[in-house]
Tab-separated table of C-alpha atoms in Angstrom:
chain	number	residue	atom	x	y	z
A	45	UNK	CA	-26.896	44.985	13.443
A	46	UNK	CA	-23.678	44.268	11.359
A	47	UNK	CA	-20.401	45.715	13.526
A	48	UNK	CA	-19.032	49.379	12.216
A	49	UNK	CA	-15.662	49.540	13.079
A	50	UNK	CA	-14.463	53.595	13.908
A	51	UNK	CA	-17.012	55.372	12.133
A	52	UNK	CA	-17.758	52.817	9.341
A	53	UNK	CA	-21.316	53.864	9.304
A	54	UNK	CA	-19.974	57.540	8.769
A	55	UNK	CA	-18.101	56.248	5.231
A	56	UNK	CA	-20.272	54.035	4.050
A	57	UNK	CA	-22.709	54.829	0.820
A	58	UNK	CA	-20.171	57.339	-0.200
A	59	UNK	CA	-17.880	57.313	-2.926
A	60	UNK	CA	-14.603	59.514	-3.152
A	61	UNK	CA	-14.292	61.715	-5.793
A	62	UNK	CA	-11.032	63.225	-5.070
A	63	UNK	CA	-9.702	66.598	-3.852
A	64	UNK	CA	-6.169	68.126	-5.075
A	65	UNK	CA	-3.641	68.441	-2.180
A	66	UNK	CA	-2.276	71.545	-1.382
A	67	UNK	CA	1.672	71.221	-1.563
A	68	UNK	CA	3.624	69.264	0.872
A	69	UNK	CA	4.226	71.229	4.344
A	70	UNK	CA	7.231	69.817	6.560
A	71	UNK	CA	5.834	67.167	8.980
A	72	UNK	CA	5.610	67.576	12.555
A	73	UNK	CA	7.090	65.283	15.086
A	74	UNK	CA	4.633	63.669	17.623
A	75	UNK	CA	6.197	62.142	20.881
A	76	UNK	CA	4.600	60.818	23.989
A	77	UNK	CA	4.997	63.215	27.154
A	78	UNK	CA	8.013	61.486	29.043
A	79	UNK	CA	5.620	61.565	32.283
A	80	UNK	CA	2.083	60.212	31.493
A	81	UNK	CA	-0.160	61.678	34.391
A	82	UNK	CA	-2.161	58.260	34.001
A	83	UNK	CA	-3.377	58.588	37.428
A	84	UNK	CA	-5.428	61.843	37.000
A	85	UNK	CA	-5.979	63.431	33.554
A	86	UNK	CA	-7.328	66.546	35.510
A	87	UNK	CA	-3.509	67.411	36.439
A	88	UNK	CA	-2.397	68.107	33.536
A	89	UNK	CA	-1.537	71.789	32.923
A	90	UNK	CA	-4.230	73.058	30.288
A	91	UNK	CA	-1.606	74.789	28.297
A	92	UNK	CA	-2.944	75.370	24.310
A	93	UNK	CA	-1.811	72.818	22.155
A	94	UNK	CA	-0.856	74.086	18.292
A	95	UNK	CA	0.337	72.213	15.222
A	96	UNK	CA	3.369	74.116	14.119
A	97	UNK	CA	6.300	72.352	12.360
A	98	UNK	CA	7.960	71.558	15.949
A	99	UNK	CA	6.944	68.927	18.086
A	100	UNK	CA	4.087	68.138	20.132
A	101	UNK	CA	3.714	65.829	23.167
A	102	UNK	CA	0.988	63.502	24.032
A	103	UNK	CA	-0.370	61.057	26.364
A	104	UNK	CA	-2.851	58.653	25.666
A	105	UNK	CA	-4.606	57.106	28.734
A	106	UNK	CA	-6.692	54.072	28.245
A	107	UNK	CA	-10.008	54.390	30.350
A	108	UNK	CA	-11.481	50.861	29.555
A	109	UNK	CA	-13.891	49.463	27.912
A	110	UNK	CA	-17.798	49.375	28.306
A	111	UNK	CA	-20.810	47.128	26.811
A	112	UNK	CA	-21.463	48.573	23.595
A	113	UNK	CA	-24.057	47.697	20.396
A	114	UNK	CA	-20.751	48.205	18.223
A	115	UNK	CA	-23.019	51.230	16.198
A	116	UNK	CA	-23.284	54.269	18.411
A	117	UNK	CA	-20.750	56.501	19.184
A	118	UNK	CA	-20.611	57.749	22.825
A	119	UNK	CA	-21.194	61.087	23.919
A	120	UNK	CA	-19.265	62.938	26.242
A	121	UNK	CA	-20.145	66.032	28.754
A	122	UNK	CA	-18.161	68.675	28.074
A	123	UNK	CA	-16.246	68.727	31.393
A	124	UNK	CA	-15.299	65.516	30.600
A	125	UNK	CA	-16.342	63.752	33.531
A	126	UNK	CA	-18.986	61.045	31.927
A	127	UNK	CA	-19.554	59.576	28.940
A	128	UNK	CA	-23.238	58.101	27.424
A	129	UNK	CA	-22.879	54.451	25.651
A	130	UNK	CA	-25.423	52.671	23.617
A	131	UNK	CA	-25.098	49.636	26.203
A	132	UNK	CA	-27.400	47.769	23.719
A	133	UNK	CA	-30.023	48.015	20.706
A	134	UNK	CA	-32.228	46.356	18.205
A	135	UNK	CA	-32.911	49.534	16.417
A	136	UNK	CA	-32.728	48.752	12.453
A	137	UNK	CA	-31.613	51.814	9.784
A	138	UNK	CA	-35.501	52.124	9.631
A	139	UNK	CA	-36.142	53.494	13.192
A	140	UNK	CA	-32.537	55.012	13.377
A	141	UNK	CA	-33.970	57.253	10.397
A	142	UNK	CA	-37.155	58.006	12.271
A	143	UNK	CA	-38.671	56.929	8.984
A	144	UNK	CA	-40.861	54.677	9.454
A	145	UNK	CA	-44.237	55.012	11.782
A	146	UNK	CA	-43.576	52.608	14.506
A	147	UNK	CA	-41.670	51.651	17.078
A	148	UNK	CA	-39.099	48.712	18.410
A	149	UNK	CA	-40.496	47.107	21.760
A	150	UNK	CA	-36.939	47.143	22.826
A	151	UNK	CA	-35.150	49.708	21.256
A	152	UNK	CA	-32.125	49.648	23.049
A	153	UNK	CA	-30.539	50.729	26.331
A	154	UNK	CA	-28.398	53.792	27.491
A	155	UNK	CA	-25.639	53.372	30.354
A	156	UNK	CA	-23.819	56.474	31.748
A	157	UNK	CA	-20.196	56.376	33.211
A	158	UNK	CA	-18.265	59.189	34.781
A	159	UNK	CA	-14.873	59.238	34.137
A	160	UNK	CA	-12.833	58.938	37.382
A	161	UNK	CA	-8.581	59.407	37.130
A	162	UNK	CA	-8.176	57.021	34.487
A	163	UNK	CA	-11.056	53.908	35.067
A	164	UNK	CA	-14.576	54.212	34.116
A	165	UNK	CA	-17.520	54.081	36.409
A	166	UNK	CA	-20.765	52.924	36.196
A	167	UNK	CA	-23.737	55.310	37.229
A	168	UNK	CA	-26.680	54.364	35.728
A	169	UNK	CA	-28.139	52.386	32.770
A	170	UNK	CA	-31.784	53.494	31.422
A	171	UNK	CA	-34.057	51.406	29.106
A	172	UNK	CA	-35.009	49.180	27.366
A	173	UNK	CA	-36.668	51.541	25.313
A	174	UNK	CA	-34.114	54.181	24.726
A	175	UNK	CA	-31.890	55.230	21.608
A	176	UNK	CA	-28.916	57.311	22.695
A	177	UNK	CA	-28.283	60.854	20.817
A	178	UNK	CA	-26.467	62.851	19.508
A	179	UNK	CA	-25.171	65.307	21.878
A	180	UNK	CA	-25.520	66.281	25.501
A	181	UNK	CA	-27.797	69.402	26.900
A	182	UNK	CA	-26.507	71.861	29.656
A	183	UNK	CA	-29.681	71.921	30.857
A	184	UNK	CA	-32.030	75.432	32.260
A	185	UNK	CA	-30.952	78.423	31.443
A	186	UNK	CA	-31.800	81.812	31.521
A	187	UNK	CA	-33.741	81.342	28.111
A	188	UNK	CA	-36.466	79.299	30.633
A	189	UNK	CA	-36.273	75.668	29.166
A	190	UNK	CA	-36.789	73.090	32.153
A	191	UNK	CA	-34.403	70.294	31.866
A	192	UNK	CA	-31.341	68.501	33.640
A	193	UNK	CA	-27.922	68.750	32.175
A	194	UNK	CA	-27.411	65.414	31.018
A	195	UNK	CA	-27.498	63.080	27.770
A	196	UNK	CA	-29.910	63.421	25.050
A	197	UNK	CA	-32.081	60.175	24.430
A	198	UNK	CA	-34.884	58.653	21.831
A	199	UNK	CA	-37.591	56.573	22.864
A	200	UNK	CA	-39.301	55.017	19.213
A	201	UNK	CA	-42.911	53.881	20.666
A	202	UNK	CA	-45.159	51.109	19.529
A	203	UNK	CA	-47.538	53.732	18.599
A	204	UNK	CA	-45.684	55.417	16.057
A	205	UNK	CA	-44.509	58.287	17.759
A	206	UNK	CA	-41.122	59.052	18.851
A	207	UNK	CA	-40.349	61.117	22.388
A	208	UNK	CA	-37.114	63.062	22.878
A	209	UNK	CA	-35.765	63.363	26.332
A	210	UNK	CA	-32.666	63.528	29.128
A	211	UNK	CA	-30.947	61.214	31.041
A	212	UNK	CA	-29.399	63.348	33.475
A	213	UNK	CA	-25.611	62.879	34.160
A	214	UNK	CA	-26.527	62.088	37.561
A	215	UNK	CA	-28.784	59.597	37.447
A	216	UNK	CA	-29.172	56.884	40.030
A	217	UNK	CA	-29.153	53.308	39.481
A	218	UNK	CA	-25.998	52.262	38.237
A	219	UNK	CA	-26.944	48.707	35.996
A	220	UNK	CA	-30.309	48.608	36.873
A	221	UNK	CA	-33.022	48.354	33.925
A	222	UNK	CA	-35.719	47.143	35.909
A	223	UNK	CA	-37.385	50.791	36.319
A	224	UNK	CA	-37.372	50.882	31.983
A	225	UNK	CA	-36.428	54.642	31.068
A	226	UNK	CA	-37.902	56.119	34.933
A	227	UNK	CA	-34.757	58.676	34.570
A	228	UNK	CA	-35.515	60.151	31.673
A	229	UNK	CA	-36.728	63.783	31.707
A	230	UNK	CA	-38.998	63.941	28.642
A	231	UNK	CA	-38.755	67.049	26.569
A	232	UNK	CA	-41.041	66.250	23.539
A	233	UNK	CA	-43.537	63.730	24.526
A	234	UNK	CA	-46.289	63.522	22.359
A	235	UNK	CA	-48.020	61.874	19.305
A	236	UNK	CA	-45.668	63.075	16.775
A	237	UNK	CA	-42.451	61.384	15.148
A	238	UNK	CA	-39.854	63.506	17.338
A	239	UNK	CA	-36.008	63.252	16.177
A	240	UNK	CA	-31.823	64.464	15.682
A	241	UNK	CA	-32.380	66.396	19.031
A	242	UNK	CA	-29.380	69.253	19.193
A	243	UNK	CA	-28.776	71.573	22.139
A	244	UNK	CA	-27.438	75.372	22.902
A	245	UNK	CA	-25.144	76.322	25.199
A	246	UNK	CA	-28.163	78.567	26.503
A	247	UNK	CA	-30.232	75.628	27.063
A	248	UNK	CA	-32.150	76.192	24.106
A	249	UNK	CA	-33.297	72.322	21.912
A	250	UNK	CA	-33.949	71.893	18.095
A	251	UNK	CA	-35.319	68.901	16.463
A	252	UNK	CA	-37.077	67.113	13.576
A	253	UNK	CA	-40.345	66.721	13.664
A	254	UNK	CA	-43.454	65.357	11.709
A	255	UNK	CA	-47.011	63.814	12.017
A	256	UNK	CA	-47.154	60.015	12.022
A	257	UNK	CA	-47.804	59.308	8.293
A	258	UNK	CA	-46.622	62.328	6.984
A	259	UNK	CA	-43.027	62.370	4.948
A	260	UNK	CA	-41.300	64.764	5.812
A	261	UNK	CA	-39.927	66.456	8.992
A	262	UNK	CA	-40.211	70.393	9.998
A	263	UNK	CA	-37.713	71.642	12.284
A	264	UNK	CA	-38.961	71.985	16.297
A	265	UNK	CA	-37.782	74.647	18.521
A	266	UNK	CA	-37.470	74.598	21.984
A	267	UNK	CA	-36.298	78.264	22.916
A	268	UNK	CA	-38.215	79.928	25.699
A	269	UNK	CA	-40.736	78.672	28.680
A	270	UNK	CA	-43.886	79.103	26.100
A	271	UNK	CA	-42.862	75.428	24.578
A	272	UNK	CA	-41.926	74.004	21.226
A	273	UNK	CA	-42.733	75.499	18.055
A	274	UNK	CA	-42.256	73.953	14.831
A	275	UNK	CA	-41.487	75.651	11.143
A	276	UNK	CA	-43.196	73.192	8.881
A	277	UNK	CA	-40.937	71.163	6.205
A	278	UNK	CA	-40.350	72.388	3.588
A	279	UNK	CA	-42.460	71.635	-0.259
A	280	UNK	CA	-41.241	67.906	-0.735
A	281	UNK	CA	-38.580	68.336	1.573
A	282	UNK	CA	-37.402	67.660	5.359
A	283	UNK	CA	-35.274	69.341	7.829
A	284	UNK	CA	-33.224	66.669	9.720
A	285	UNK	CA	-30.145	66.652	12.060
A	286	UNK	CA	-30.138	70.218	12.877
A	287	UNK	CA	-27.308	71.614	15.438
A	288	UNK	CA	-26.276	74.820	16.333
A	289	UNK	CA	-23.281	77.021	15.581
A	290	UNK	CA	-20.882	77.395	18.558
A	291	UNK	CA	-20.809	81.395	18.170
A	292	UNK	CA	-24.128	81.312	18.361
A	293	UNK	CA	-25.156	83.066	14.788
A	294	UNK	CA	-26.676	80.032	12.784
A	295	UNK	CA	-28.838	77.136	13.224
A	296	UNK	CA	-28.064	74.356	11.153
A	297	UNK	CA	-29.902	71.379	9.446
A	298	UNK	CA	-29.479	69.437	6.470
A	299	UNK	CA	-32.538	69.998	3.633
A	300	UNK	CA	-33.185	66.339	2.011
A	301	UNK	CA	-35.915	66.403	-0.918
A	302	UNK	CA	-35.891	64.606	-3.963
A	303	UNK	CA	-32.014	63.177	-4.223
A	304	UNK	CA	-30.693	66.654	-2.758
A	305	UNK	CA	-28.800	67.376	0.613
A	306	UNK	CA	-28.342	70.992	1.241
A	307	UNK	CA	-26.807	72.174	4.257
A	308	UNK	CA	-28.499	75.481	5.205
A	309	UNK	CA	-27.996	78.281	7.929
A	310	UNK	CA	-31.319	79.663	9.725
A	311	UNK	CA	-30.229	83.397	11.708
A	312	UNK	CA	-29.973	82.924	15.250
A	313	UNK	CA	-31.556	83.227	17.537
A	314	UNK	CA	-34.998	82.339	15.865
A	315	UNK	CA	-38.333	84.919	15.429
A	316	UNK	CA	-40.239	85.304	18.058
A	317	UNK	CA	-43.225	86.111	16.340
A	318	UNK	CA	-45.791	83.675	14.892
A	319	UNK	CA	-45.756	85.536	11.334
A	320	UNK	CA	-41.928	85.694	11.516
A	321	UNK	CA	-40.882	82.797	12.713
A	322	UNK	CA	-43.251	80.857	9.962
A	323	UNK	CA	-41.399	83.209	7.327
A	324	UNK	CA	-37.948	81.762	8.575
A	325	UNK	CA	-35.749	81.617	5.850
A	326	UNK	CA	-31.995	79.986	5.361
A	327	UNK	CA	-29.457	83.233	5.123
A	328	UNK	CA	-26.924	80.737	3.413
A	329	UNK	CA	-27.156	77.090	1.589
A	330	UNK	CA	-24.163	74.814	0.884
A	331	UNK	CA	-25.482	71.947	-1.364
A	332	UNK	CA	-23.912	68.704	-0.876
A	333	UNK	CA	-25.118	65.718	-2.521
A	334	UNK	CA	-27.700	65.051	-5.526
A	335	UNK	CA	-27.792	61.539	-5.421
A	336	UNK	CA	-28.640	61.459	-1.458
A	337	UNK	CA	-31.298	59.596	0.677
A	338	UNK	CA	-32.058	59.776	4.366
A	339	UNK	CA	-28.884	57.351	5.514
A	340	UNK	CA	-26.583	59.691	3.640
A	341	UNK	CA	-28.027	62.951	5.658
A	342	UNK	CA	-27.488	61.111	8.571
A	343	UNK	CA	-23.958	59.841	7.519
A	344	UNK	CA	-22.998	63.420	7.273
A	345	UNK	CA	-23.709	64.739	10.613
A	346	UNK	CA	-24.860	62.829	12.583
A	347	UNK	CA	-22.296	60.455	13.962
A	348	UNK	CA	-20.429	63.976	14.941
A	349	UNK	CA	-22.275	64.642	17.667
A	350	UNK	CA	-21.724	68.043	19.089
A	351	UNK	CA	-18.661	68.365	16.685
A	352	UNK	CA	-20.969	69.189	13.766
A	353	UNK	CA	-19.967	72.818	14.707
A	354	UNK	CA	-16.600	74.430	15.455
A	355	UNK	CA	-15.222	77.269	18.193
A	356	UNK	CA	-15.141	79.290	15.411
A	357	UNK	CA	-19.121	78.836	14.196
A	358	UNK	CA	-18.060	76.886	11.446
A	359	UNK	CA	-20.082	73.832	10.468
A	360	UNK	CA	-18.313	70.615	9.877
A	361	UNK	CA	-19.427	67.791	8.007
A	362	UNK	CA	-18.299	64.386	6.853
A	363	UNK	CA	-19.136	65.848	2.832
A	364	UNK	CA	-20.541	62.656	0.703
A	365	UNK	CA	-18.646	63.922	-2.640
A	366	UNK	CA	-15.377	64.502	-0.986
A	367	UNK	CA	-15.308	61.093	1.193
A	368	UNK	CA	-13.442	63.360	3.737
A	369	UNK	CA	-14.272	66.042	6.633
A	370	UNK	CA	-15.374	69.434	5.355
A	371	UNK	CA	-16.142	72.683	7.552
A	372	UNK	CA	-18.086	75.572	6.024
A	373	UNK	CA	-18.126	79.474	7.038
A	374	UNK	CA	-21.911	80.800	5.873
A	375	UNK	CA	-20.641	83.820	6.170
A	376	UNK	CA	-17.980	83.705	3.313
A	377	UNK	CA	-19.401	80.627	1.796
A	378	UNK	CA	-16.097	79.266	2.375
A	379	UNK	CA	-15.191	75.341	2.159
A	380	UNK	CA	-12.346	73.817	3.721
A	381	UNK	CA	-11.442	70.447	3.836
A	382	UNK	CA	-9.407	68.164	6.460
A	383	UNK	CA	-7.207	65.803	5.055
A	384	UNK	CA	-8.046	62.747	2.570
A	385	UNK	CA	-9.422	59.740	4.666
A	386	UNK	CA	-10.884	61.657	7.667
A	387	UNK	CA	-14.016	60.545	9.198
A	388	UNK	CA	-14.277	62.225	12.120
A	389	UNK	CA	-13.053	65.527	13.497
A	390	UNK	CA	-13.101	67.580	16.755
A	391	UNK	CA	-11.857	71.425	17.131
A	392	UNK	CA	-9.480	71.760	20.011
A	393	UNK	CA	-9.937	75.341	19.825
A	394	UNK	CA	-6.433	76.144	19.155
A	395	UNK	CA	-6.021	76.318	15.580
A	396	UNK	CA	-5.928	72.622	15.325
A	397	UNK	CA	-8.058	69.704	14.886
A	398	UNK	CA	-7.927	66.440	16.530
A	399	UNK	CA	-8.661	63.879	13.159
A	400	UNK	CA	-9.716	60.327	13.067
A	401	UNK	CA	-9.789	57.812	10.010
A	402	UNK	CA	-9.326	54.240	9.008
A	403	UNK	CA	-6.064	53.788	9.921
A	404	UNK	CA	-4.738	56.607	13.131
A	405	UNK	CA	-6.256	59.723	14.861
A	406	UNK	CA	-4.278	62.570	14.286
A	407	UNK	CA	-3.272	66.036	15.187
A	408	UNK	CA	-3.859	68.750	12.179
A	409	UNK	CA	-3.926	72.457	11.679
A	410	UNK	CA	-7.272	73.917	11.484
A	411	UNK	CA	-8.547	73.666	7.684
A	412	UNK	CA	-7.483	76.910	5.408
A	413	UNK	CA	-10.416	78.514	3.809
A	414	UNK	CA	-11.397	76.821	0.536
A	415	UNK	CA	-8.275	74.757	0.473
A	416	UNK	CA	-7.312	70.949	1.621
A	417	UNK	CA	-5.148	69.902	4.451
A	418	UNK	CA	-1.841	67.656	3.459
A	419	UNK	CA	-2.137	64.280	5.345
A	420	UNK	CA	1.226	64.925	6.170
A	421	UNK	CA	0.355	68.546	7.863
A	422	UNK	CA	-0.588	65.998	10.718
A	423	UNK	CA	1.061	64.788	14.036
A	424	UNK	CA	0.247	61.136	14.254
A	425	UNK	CA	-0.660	60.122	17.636
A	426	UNK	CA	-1.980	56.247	17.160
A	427	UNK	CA	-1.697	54.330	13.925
A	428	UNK	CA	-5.154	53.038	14.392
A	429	UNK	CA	-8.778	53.634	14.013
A	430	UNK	CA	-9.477	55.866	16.986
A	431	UNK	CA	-12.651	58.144	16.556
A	432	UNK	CA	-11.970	61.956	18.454
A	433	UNK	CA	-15.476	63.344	19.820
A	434	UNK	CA	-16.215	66.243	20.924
A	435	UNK	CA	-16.406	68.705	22.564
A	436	UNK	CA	-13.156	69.151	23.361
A	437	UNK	CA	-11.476	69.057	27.396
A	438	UNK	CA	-8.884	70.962	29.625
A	439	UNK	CA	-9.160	74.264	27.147
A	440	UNK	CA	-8.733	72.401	24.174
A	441	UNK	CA	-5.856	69.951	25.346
A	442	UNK	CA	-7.600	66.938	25.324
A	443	UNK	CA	-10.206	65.279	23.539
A	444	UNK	CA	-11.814	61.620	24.342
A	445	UNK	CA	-11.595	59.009	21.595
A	446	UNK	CA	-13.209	55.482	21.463
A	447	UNK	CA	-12.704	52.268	19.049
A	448	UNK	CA	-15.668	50.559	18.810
A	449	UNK	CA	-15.760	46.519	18.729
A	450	UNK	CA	-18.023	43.824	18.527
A	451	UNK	CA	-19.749	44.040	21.828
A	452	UNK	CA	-17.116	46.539	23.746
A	453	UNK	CA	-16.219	50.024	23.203
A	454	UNK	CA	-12.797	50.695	23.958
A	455	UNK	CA	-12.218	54.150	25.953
A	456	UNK	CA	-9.504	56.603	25.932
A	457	UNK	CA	-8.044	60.180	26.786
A	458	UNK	CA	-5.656	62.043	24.600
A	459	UNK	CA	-4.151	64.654	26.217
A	460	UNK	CA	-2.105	66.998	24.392
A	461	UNK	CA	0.937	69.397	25.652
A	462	UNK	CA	2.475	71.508	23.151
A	463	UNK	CA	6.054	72.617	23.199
């Protein structure tokens, strides 16, 4: 598979179209903290970090870097004490999609590290049948889903069908393949085409999910001990990528059918009876694209991760006909956009964002509602193509980033310190 280099597979197949800047705001000053705490990131004082027109201080701690396919973005737990890599994988745009009805006999493998003062440790790779996802699961819960807190993981089989499961966090067998994908605890394991797995904070699971050789996907819940229940797709259409809102109102998913992508808001949490839940409807719809296919609804959330949705319940997307980041309130209908050139985001909770693009990752004020952030709104904290991810660490002052390369991934901590 050709090399993406920080989020290239987010931009491509999009065009910009353009987007008015508000007018100029004075620019910040971004310096490093005068006393990195290399040595233990967990030391730092948590203090909030804001974007005002002062200054900010930073320090950027280089983990390492891992074996990496030089696609898939890493996930992170949200204590920030391991990280999932896509070690390696053979997986095509075809079975990334889920769209086609077979499977790769070696898909690719999943390693986990945890994260310990500043190095990176190995704790266990799983395959070779395994496509890492998007975001990690906290595991049971009082809602009654049985599952470890770990990493969320694909397995495309030969068959057609298409398992979700977990790696857990603490699996055991650091670099050792031998045992194939032993570790995983499977979640959906059946004969259909199971996909885009997202998680709750409650321990609830949504998916896409479709017959082998039918076209489109319905959307699979996982909310309570009685199992999975799926709304079916909708006339000509599919329900793919969905993820949940962090104040726990919506479920999200993108609607692809004929050319269109439609973001759309379910209520949560979902029906609980049969006749109700198959009568689910959208309260709110935020079209996107009418020119889309499947790699352009998966170019818009997916490589987010569990960023697709803010602190505030907001849901952000990288928005094919702005080229740029764009979060959406359902409840206003309200569009806000980060600044030109962003590919990635991740709320720090503190009315700011932490920004990557093609050439730095930056610090910017949360996006106003239905207006554009300034570029220069933004404290600059590496001139280079570092990718954020959430969700954010140490009460939103600190976020991971990672630079993909050809074989490596290059790791890092950004911890912030506002003054």
């Amino acid at each position: 598979m050709t090399v993406r280099i920080a989020l290239a597979a987010l931009a491509a197949c999009v065009t910009a179209l353009g987007c008015a800047p508000p007018a100029a705001r004075p620019s910040p000053v971004a310096t490093r903290a005068s006393e990195p705490q290399a040595a233990s990131r967990r030391e730092v004082a948590s203090g909030e970090a804001r974007v005002t027109g002062g200054e900010i201080q930073y320090s950027f701690v280089r983990l390492g870097r891992v074996p990496h396919d030089g696609f898939a973005l890493p996930v992170t737990d949200p204590s920030g004490s391991f990280i999932a890599v896509q070690e390696r994988s053979s997986a095509d745009w075809p079975t990334l999609l889920a769209s086609v009805d077979g499977g790769v006999p070696e898909a690719g493998a999943v390693a986990i590290h945890a994260i310990s003062g500043a190095t990176l440790v190995p704790k266990a790779s799983a395959g070779p049948d395994l496509l890492l996802g998007r975001m990690c699961t906290p595991g049971s819960s009082a809602v009654g889903v049985t599952h470890p807190a770990g990493v969320l993981v694909e397995s495309p089989r030969l068959d057609g069908s298409r398992w979700i499961g977990v790696l857990p966090w603490d699996a055991a067998g650091a670099a050792d393949t031998s045992g194939g994908s032993g570790a995983v605890r499977w979640i959906a394991r059946n004969s259909a085409v199971n996909a885009f797995a997202a998680a709750h904070t409650d321990g609830s699971l949504a998916w896409s999910a479709r017959e082998r050789g039918v076209p489109h996907f319905g959307l699979a819940v996982l909310d309570g001990p009685e199992g999975a229940r799926v709304l079916p797709a909708p006339d000509g259409a599919s329900l793919v990528a969905p993820f949940f809102a962090a104040d726990g109102r919506h479920l999200y998913a993108l609607r692809l059918g004929d050319g269109t992508l439609t973001l759309v808001a379910y209520p949560w949490p979902a029906p609980r009876g049969a006749e109700a839940f198959a009568a689910w409807k959208p309260v709110a719809e935020l079209p996107l694209s009418w020119r889309a296919d499947a790699r352009t609804a998966y170019q818009s959330v997916v490589p987010l991760g569990a960023s697709a949705s803010t602190t505030r319940g907001h849901a952000m997307v990288f928005h094919p006909r702005f080229a740029r980041i764009a979060l959406w309130d359902p409840s206003s209908g309200a569009v806000s956009l980060a600044s030109a050139d962003s590919l990635a985001a991740t709320d720090l909770g503190n009315d700011a964002v932490a920004v990557g693009g093609r050439r730095r990752l930056a610090v910017e004020p949360y996006p106003t509602s239905g207006d554009a952030t300034d570029s220069r709104a933004g404290i600059s904290v590496i001139e280079a193509p570092w990718v954020p991810r959430g969700p954010a660490i140490l009460n939103g002052s600190g976020v991971l980033a990672f630079r993909p390369e050809a074989r490596e991934i290059d790791c890092a901590v950004i911890e912030l310190r506002g003054r």
